[in-house]
Coordinates of C-alpha atoms (C1' of nucleotides) in Angstrom, one line a residue:
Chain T
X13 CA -29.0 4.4 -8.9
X14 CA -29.2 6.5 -11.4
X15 CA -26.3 8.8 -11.9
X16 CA -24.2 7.2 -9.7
X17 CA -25.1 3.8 -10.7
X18 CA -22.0 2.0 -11.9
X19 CA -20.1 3.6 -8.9
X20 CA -22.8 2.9 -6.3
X21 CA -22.5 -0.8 -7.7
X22 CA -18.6 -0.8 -6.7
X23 CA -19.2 0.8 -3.5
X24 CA -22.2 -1.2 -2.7
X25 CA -19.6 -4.4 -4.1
X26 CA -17.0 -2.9 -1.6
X27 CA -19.3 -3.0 1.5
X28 CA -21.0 -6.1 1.1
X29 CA -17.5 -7.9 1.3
X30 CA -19.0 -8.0 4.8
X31 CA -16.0 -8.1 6.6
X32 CA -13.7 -11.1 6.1
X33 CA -11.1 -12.4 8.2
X34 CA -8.9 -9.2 7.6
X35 CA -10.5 -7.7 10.8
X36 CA -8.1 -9.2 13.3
X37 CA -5.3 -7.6 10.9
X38 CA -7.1 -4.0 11.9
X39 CA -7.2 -4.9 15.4
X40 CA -4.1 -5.8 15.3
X41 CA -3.7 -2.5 13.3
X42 CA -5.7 -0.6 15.7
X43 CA -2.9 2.2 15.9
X44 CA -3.5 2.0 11.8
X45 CA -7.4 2.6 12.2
X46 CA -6.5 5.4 14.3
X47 CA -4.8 6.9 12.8
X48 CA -6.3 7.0 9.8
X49 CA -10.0 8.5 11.8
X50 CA -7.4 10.6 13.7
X51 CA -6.7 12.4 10.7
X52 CA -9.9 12.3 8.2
X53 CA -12.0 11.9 11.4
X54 CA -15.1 14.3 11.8
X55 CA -14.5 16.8 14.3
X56 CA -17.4 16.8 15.4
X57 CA -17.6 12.8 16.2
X58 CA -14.1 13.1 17.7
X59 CA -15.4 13.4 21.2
X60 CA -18.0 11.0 21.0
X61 CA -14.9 8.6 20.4
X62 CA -13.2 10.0 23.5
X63 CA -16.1 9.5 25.1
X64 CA -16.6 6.1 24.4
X65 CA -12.6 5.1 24.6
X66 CA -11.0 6.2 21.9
X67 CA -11.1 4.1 19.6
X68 CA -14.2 2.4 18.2
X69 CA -12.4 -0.2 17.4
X70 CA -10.5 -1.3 20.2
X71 CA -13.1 -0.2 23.2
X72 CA -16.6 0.3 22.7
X73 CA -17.2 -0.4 18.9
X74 CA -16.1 -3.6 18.8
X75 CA -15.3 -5.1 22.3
X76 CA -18.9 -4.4 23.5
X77 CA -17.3 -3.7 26.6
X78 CA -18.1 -0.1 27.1
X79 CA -20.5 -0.2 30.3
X80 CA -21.9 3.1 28.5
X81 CA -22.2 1.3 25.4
X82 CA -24.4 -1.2 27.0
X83 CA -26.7 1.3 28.8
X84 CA -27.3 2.8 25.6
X85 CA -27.3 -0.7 23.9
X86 CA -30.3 -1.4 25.9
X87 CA -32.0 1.5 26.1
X88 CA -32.4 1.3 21.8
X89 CA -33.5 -2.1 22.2
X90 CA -36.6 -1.2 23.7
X91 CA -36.8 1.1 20.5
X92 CA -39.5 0.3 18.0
X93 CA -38.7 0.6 14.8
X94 CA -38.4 3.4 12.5
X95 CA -37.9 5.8 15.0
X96 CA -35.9 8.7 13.7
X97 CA -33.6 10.4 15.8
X98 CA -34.3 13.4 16.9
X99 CA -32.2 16.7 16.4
X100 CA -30.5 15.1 13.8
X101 CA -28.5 18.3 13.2
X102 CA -28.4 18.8 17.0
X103 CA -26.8 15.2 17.5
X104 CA -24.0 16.4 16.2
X105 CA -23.1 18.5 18.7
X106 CA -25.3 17.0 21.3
X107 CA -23.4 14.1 20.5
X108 CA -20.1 16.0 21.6
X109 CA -21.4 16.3 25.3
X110 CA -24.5 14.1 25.8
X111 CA -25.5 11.9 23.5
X112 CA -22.3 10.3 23.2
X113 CA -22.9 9.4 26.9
X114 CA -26.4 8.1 26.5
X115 CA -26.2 6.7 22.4
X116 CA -23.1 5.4 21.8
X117 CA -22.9 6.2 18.2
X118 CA -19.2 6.2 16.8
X119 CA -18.6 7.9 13.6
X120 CA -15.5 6.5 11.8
X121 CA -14.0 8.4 8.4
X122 CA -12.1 5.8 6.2
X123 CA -10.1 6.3 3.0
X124 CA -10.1 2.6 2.3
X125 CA -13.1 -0.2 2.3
X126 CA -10.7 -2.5 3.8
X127 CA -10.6 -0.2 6.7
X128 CA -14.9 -0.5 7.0
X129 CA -16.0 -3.9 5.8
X130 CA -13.4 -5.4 7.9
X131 CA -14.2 -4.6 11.1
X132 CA -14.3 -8.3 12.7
X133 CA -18.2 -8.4 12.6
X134 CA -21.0 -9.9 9.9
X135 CA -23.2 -7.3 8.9
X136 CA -26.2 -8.5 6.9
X137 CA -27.4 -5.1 4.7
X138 CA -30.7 -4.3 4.9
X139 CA -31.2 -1.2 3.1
X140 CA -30.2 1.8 1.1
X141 CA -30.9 5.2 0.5
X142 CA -29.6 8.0 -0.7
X143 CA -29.9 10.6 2.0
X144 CA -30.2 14.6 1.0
X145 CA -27.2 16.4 0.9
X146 CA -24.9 13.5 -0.5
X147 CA -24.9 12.0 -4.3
X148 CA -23.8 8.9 -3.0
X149 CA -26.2 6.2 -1.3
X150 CA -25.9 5.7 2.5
X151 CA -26.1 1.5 3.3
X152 CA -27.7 0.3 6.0
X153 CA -26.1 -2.6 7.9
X154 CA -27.0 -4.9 10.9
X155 CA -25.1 -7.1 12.9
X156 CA -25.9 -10.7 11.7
X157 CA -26.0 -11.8 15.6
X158 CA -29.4 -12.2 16.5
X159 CA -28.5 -11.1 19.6
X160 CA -27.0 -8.1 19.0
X161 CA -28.9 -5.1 17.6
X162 CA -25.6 -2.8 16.2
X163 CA -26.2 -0.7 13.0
X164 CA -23.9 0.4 11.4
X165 CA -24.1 3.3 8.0
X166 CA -21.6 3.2 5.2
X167 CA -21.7 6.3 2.9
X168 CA -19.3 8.1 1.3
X169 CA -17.5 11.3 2.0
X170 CA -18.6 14.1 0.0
X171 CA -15.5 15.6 -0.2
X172 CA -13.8 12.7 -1.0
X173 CA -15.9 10.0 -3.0
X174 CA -13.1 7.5 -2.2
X175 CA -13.7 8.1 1.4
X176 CA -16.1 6.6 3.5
X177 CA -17.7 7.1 6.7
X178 CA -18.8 4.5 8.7
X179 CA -21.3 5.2 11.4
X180 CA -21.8 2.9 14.3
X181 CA -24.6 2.6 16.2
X182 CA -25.2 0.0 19.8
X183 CA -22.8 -2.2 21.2
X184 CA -22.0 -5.5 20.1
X185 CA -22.5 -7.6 23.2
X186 CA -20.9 -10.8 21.9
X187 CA -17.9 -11.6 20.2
X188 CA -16.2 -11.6 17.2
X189 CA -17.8 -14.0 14.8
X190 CA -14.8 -14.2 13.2
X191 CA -12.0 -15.8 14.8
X192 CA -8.9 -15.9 12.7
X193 CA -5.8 -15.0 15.4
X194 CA -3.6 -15.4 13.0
X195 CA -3.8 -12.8 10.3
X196 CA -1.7 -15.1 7.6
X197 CA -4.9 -17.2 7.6
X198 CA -8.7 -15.2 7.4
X199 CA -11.5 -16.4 7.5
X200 CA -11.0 -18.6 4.0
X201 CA -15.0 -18.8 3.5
X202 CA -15.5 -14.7 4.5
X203 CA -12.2 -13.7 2.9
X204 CA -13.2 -15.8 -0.3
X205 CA -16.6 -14.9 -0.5
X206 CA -15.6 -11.2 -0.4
X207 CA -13.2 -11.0 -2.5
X208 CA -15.5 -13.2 -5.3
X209 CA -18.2 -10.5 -4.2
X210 CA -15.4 -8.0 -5.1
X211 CA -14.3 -9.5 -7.7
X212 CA -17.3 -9.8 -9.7
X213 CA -19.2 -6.1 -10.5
Chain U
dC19 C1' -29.5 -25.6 0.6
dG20 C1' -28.5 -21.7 3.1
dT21 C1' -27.2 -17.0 3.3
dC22 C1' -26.8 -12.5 1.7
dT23 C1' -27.8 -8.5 -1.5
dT24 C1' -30.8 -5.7 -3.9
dT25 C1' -34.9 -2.8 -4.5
dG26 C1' -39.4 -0.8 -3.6
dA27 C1' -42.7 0.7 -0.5
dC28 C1' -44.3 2.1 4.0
dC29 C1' -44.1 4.4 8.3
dA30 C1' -42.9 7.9 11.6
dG31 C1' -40.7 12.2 13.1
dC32 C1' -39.5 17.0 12.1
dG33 C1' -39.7 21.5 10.0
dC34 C1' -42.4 25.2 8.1
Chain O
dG29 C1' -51.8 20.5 8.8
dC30 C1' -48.9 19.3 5.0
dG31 C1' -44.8 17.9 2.9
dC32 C1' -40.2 16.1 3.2
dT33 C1' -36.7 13.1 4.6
dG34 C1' -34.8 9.3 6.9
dG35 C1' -35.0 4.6 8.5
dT36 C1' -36.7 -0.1 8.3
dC37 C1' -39.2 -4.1 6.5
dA38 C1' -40.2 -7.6 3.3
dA39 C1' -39.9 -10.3 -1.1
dA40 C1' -37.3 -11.9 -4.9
dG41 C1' -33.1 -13.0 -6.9
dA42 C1' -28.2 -14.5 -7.0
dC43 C1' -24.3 -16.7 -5.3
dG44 C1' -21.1 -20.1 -2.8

DNA sequence: CGTCTTTGACCAGCGC
DNA sequence: GCGCTGGTCAAAGACG
């Protein structure tokens, strides 16, 4: 907000093009998505995509049907709120055997926006915070379904500002909002409301 | 008019 | 027991 203001306003901008019809173009581009997590992909996270199919975007992340997914789905449901994870650090590596079974939480490195906001979901941001350890702000998203309790964070790489890592958390158990099967023609009121959004600073 | 973004403050868990 | 950090909520404003 402070020393990262103007750029925090561009990412912020960037992220809060929600995600317009482009999605089906990255499912359809799934190999694309891959790819680009196979390579800048944490290592750390890289089982806990194995673990929950691969690809967040074509099994688990998206699809919502990860029968893992769901039992962890529900289980945070029952949550309250405000309830910190524990072993934050541990998760990590927990995440690598464990938690990845129990929490599906999918951890997605991007060098592009495109590749984050457009996901095929609405997320409706709900907060921000810069988190210790990183200059840049970490958003806080939730999918717009009332139904569906995914979270997703957006914050930027530290070692490369232009990258960002998107963190999924839950299962979406419902389906794509956006339906646009042809990729020549997005969502006209999600693609034109984010690139306005984008468009303006 | 409806929806979404932004910002500040509060709460709860964890570490020391 | 205290302090710190992270995560979430709520209100107001802005935009399409």
């Amino acid at each position: 907000m402070v020393a990262d203001g103007g750029a925090q306003d561009v990412w912020s901008n960037n992220h809060s093009d929600r995600n317009d019809g482009r999605t089906e173009n990255q499912s359809d581009t799934g190999l694309a998505a891959n790819s680009v997590y196979g390579v800048k992909a944490l290592q750390p996270n890289d089982s806990i995509l194995n673990a929950c199919g691969g690809s967040p975007e074509n099994s688990c992340g998206l699809s919502g049907e990860c029968e893992q997914g769901s039992k962890g789905f529900e289980a945070e449901e029952d949550e309250p709120r405000s309830k910190r994870r524990r072993n934050e650090n541990q998760s990590n590596e927990a995440a690598a055997s464990e938690e990845a079974v129990t929490e599906p939480r999918i951890v997605l490195q991007s060098s592009t926006d495109s590749e984050i906001i457009g996901d095929g979901f609405r997320w409706r941001k709900y907060g921000q915070k810069v988190v210790k350890g990183n200059p840049y702000p970490r958003s806080y998203y939730r999918c717009t379904n009332v139904k569906c309790n995914v979270r997703k964070h957006v914050e930027r790489a530290i070692d490369d500002p232009r990258a960002f890592v998107t963190t999924y958390e839950g299962k979406h158990n419902h389906e794509m909002p956006i339906k646009n099967t042809n990729p020549n023609v997005p969502s006209e009121k999600d693609s034109q409301a984010s690139l306005s959004k984008a468009d303006k600073p």
